[in-house]
Tab-separated table of C-alpha atoms and ligand atoms in Angstrom:
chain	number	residue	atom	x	y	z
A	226	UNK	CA	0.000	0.000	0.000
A	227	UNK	CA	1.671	3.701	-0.899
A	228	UNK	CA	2.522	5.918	1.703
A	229	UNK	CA	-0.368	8.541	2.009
A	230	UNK	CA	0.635	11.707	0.489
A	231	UNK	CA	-1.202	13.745	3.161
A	232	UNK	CA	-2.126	12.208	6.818
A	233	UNK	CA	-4.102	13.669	9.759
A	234	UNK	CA	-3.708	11.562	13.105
A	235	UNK	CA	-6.205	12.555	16.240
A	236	UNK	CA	-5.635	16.473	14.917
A	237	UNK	CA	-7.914	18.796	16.904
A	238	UNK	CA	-8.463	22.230	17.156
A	239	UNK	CA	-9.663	24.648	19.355
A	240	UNK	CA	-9.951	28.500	19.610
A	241	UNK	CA	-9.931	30.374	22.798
A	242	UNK	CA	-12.254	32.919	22.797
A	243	UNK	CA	-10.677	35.285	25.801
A	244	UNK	CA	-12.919	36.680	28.399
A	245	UNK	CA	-13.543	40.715	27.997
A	246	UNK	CA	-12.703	43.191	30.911
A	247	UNK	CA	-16.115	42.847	32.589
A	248	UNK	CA	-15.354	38.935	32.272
A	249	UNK	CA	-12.311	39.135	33.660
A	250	UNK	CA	-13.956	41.122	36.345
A	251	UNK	CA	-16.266	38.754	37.202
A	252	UNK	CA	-13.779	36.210	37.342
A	253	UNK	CA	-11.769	37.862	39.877
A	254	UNK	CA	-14.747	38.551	42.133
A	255	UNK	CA	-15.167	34.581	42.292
A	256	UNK	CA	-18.348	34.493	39.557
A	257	UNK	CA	-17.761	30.954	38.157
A	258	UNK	CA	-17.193	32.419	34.423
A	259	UNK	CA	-14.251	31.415	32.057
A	260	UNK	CA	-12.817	31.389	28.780
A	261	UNK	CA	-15.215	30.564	25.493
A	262	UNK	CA	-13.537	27.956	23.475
A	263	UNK	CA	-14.355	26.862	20.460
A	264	UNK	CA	-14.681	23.020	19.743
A	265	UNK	CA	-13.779	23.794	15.812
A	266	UNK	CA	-11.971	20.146	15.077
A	267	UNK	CA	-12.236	16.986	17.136
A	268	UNK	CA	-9.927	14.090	16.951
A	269	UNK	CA	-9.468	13.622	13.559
A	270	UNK	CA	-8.202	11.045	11.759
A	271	UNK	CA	-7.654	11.571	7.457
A	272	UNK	CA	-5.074	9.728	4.976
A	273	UNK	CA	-5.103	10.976	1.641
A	274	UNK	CA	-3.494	9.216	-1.440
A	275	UNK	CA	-1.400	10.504	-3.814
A	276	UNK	CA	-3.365	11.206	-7.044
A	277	UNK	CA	-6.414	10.792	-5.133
A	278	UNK	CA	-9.429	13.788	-4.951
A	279	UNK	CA	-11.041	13.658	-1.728
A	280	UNK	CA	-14.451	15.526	-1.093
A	281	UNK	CA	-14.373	17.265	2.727
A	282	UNK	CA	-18.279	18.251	2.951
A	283	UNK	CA	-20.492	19.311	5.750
A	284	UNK	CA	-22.929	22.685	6.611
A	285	UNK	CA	-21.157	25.783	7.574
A	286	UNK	CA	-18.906	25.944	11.045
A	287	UNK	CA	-18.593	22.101	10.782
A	288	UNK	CA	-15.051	22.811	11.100
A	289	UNK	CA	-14.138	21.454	7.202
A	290	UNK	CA	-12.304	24.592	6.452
A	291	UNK	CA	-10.261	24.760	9.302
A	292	UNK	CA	-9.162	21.158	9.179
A	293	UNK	CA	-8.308	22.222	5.474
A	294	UNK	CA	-6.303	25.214	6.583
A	295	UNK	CA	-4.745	22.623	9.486
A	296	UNK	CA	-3.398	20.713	6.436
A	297	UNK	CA	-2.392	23.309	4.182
A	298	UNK	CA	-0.060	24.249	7.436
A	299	UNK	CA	-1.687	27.732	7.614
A	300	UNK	CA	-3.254	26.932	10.799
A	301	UNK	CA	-1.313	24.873	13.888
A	302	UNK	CA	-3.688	22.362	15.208
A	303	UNK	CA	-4.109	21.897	18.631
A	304	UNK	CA	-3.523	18.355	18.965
A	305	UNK	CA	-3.069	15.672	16.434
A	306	UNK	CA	-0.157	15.280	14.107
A	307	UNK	CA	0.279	16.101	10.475
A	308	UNK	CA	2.154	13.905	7.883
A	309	UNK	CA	3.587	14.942	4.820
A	310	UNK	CA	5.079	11.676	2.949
A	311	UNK	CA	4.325	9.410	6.283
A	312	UNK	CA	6.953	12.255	7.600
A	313	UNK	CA	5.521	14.065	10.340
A	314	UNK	CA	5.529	17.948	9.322
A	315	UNK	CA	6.907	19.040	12.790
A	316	UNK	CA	9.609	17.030	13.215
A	317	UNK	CA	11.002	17.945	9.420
A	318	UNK	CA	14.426	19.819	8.983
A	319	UNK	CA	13.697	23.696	7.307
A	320	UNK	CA	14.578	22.579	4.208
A	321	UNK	CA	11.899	19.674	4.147
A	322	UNK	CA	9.191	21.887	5.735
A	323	UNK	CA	9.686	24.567	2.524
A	324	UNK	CA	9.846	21.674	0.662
A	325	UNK	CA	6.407	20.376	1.887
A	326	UNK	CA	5.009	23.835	2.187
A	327	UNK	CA	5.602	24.438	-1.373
A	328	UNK	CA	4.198	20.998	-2.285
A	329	UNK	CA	0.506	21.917	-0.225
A	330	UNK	CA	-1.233	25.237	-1.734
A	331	UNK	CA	-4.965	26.029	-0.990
A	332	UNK	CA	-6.954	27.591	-3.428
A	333	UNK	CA	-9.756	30.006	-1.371
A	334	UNK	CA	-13.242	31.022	-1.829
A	335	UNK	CA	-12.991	34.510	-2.291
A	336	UNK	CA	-10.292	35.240	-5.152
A	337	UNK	CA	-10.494	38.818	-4.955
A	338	UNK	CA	-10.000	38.465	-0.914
A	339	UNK	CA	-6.972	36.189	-1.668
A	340	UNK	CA	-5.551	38.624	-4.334
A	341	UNK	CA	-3.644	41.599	-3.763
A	342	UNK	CA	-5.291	44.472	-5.481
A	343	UNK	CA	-2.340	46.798	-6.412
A	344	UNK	CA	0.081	43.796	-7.516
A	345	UNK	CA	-0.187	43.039	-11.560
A	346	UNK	CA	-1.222	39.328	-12.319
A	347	UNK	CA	2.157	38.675	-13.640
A	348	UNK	CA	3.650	39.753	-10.093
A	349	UNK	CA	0.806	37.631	-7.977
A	350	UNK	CA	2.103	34.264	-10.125
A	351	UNK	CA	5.457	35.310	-10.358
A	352	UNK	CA	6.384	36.503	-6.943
A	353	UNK	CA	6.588	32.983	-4.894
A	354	UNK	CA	8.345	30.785	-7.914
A	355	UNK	CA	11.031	33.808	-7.807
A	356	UNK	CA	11.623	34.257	-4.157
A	357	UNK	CA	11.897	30.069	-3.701
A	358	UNK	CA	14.089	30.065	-6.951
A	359	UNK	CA	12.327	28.121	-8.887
A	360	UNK	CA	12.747	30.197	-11.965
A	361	UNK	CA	15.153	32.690	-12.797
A	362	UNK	CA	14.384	36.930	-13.537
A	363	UNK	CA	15.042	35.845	-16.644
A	364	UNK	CA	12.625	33.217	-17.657
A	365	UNK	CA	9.716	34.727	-15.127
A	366	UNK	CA	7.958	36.444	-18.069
A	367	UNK	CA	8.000	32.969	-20.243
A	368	UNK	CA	7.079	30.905	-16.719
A	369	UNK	CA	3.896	32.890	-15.790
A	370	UNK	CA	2.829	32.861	-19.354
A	371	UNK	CA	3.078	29.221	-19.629
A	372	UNK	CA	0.970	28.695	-16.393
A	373	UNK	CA	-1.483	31.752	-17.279
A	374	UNK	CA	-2.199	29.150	-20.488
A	375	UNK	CA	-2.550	26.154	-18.183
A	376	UNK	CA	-5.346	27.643	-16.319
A	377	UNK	CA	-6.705	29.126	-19.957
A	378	UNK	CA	-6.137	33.161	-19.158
A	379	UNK	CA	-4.812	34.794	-22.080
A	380	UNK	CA	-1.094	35.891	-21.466
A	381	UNK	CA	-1.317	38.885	-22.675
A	382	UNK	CA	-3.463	40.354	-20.324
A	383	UNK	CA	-0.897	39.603	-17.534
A	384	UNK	CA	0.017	43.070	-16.700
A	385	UNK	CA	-3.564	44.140	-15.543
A	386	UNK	CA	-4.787	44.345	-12.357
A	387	UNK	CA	-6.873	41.659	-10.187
A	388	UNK	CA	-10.259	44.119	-10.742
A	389	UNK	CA	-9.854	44.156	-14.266
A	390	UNK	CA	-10.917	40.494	-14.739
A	391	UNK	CA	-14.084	38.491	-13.882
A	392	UNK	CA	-15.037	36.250	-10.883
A	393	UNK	CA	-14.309	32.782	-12.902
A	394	UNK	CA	-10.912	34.792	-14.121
A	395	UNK	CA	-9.816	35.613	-10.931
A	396	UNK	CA	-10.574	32.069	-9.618
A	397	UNK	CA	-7.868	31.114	-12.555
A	398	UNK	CA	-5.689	33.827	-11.573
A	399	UNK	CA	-5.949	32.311	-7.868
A	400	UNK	CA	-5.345	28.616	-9.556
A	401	UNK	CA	-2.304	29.895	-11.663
A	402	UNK	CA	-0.583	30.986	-8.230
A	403	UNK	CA	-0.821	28.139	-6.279
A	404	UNK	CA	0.399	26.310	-9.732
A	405	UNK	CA	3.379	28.639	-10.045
A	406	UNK	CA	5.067	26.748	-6.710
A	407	UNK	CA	4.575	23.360	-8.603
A	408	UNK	CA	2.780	21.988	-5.829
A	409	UNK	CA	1.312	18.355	-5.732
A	410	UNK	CA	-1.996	18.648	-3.340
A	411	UNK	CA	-4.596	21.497	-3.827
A	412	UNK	CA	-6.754	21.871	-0.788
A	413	UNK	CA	-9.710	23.944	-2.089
A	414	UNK	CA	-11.546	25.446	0.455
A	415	UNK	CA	-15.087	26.203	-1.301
A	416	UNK	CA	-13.255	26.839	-4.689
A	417	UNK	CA	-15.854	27.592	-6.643
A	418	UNK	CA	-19.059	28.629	-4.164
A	419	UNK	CA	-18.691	32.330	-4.765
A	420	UNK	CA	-18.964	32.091	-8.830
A	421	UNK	CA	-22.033	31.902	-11.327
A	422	UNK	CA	-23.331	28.430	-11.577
A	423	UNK	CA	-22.750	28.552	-15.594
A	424	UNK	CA	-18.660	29.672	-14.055
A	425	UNK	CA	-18.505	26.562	-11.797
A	426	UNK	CA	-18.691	24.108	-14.353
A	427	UNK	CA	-16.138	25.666	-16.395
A	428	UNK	CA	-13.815	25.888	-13.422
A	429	UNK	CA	-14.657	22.399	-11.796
A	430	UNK	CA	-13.409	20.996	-15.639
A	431	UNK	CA	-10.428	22.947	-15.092
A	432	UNK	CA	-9.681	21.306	-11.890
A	433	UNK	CA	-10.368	17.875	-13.444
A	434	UNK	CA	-7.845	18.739	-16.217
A	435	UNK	CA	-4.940	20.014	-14.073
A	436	UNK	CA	-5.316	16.473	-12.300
A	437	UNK	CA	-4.380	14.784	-15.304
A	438	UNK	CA	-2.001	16.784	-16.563
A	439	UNK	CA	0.059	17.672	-13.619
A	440	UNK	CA	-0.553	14.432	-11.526
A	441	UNK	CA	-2.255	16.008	-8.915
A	442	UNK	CA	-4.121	15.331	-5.545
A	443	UNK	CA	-6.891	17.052	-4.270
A	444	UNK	CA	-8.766	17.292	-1.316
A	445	UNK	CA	-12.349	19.280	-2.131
A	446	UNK	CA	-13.992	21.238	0.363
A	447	UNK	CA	-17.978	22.123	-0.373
A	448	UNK	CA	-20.928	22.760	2.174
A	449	UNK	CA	-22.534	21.257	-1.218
A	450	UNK	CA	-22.528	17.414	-2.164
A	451	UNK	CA	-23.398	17.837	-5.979
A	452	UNK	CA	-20.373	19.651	-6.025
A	453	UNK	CA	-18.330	17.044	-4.754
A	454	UNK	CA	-20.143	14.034	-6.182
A	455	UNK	CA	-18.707	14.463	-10.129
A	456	UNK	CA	-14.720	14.963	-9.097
A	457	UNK	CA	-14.443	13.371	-5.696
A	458	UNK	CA	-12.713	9.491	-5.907
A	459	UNK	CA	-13.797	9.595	-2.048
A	460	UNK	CA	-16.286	11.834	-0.182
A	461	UNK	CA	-16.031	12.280	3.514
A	462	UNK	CA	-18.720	13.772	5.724
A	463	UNK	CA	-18.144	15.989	8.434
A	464	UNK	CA	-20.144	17.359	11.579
A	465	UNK	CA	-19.581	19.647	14.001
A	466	UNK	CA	-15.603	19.270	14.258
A	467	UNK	CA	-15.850	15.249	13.769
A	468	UNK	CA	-15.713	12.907	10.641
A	469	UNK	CA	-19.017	11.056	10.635
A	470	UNK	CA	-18.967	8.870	7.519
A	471	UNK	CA	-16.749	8.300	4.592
A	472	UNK	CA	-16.904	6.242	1.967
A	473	UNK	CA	-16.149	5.941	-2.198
A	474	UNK	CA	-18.395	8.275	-3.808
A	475	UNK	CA	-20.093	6.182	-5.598
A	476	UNK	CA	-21.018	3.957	-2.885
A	477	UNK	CA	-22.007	7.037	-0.930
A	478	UNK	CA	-24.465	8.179	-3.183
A	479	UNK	CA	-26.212	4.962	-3.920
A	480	UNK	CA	-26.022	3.841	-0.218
A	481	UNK	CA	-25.434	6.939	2.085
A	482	UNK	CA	-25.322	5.215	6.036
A	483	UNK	CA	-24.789	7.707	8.762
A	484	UNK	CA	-27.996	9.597	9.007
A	485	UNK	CA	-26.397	12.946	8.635
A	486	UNK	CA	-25.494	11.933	5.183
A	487	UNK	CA	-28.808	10.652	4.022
A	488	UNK	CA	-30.016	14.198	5.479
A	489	UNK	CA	-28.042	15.639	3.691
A	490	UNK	CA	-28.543	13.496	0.266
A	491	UNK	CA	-32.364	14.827	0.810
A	492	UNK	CA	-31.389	18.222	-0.334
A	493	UNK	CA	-29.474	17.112	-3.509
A	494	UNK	CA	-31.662	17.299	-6.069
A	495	UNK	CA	-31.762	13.967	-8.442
A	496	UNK	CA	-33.413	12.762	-11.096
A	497	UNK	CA	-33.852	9.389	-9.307
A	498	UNK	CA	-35.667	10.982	-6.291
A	499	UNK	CA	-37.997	8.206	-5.125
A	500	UNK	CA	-34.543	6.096	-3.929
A	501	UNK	CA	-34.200	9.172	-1.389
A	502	UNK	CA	-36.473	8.464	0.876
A	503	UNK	CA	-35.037	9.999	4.184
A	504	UNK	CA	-35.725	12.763	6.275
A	505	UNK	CA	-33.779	16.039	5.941
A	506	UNK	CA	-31.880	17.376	8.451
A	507	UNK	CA	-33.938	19.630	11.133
A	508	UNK	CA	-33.166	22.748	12.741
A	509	UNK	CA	-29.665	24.707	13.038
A	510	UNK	CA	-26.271	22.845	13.466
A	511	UNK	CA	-25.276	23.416	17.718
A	512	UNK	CA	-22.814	25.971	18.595
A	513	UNK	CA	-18.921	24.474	18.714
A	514	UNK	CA	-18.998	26.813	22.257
A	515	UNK	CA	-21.003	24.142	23.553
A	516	UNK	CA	-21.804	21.301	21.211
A	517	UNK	CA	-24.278	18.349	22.120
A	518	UNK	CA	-22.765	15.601	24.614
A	519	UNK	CA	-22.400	11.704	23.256
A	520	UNK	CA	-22.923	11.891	19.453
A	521	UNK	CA	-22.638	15.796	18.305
A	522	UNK	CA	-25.729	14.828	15.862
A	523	UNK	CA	-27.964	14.088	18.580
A	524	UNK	CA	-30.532	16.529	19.013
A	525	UNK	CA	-31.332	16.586	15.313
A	526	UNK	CA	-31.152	12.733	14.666
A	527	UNK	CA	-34.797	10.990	13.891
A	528	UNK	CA	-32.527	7.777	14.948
A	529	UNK	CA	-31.602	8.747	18.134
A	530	UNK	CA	-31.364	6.311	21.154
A	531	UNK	CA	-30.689	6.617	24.886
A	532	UNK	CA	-26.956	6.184	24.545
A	533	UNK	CA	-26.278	8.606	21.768
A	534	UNK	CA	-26.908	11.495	24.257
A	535	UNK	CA	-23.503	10.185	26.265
A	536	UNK	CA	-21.544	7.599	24.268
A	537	UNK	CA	-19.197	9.124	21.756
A	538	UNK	CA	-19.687	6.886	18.867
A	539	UNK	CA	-16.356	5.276	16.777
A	540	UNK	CA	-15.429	5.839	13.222
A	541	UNK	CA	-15.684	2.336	12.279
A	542	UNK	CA	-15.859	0.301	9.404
A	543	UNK	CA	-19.099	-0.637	8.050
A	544	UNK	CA	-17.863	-2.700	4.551
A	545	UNK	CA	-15.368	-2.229	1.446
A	546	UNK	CA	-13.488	0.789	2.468
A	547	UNK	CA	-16.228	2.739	4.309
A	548	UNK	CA	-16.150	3.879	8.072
A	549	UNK	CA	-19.243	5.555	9.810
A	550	UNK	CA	-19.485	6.557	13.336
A	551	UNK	CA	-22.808	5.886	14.840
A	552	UNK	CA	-24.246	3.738	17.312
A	553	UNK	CA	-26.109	2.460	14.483
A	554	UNK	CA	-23.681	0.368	13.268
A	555	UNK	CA	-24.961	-1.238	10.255
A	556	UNK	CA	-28.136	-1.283	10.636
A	557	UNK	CA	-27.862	2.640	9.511
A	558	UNK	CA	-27.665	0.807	6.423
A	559	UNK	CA	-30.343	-1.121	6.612
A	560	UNK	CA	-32.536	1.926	7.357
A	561	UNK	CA	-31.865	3.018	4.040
A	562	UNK	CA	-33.095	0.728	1.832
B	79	SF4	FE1	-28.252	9.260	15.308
B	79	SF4	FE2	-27.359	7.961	17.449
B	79	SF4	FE3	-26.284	7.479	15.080
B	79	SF4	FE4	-25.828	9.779	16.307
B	79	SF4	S1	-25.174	7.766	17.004
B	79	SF4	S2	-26.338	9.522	14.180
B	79	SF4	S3	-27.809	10.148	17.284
B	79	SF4	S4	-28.378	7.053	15.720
């Protein structure tokens, strides 16, 4: 079996939210009140294989992006390791870290956010390939045309400025940057969310493309599981800060088991509706401040039993490379069909 290209063991994270002055206050004067934290990522476990696309999906503040940003490196996690090459990336020399920060670019939501507005296109692509030598003053101009091409931008509108293109063009202009490092795994946090629908398409095909042609590995953020369901070789479902199922997509979408998942296969629209017969998910996801004791999915299951509300169920394996974690077991699955 090949090394994973990118591994998560038990990573968690949590943000301290600190107590104000009228907290702190409080606190001094003996009132029992402490310091908010944030639940965002819980004991995660997530190998990736090279050449493989994985699909990270879940509603918002289920803690997907941040366990994206953990593996990107942009973000420390809390607890939990983080492999790069079955090497993990805190025990690497400096040279190996650049190496494997160079290798791991994230592609964001928001490409006018993520691009600086008073640099010219051919500086946002060429700046990081020139300041990590990977091309020469000389060649830059013939380098960021050559990768302005790959993500099909016209080179010759390289010296304008991020405003001056459209939201799908400034997705590619995002795309071209992280390309310029020569990286081998794309974590795309919502990559194409903020763009027309007849724009994500196009872009999603562009994704598919740079796979093949530059033998890469993804892993696919999206609140939305359409989104995921056409490029993702694996989808894995996540709620509030833990993994809950994953499973082939394929398999997923013709036998979803965790009840979160078949919620959340309800609101996919399909043309072979009547084999979705579950109930979609009620009511808001819980505050990570203070999320639900036992199974996080609890108070919104139509499943639930008496030990869900205190037993912490396992990620386990439920058949041909699928895990699920609820006290279900398996006969989740049989409450599908
Ligand atoms: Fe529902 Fe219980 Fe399974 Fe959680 S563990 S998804 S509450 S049945």
């Amino acid at each position: 079996m090949s090394v994973p290209l990118i591994e998560v063991r038990r990573v968690s994270k949590r943000f301290v939210k600190q107590l104000d002055l009228a907290g702190k206050i409080a606190q001094r004067l003996g009132s029992e009140i402490r310091d908010e934290v944030v639940h965002a990522v819980d004991k995660v476990d997530l190998a990736i294989k090279p050449g493989e696309v994985v699909g990270l999906v879940g509603e918002s503040g289920c803690g997907k992006s941040t366990l994206g940003r953990m593996i990107a490196g942009i973000l420390p996690a809390t607890e939990g390791t983080v492999l790069f090459e079955g090497k993990e990336t805190a025990a690497m020399t400096g040279a190996e870290q650049r190496a494997a920060t160079l290798a791991v670019q994230m592609i964001f939501q928001d490409p006018f956010a993520s691009l600086n507005p008073r640099m010219r296109v051919e500086q946002i692509i060429g700046e990081a390939p020139l300041v990590h030598g990977l091309v020469g003053r000389a060649g830059l101009s013939n380098y960021v045309d050559e990768i302005l091409l790959k993500v099909g931008l016209d080179p010759a509108l390289k010296r304008r400025y991020p405003h001056q293109f459209s939201g799908g063009q400034r997705q590619r202009i995002g795309i071209a940057r992280a390309l310029a490092v020569k990286p081998r795994f794309l974590v795309c946090d919502e990559a194409i969310a903020a763009l027309d629908v007849s724009i994500q398409a196009q872009v999603l095909n562009l994704f598919m493309d740079l796979r093949q042609e530059l033998d890469l590995t993804y892993l696919f953020i999206s609140h939305d599981l359409s989104v995921v369901e056409h490029i993702a070789d694996r989808v894995v479902i996540m709620y509030l800060g833990r993994v809950v199922e994953t499973a082939p997509t394929e398999a997923l979408f013709a036998d979803p088991r965790h009840p979160y998942t078949q919620a959340l296969l309800c609101e996919v629209p399909r043309l072979d509706q009547r084999k979705r017969d579950f109930t979609p998910v009620e009511g808001e996801i819980p505050s990570p401040l203070d999320p639900p004791t036992g199974c996080h999915f609890h108070p919104r299951c139509p499943f639930v039993m008496e030990q869900c509300r205190t037993a912490i169920p396992k990620l386990e394996g439920t058949g041909h490379e699928r895990r699920m974690a609820c006290h279900l077991g398996a006969r989740a699955g049989a409450q599908s069909s």
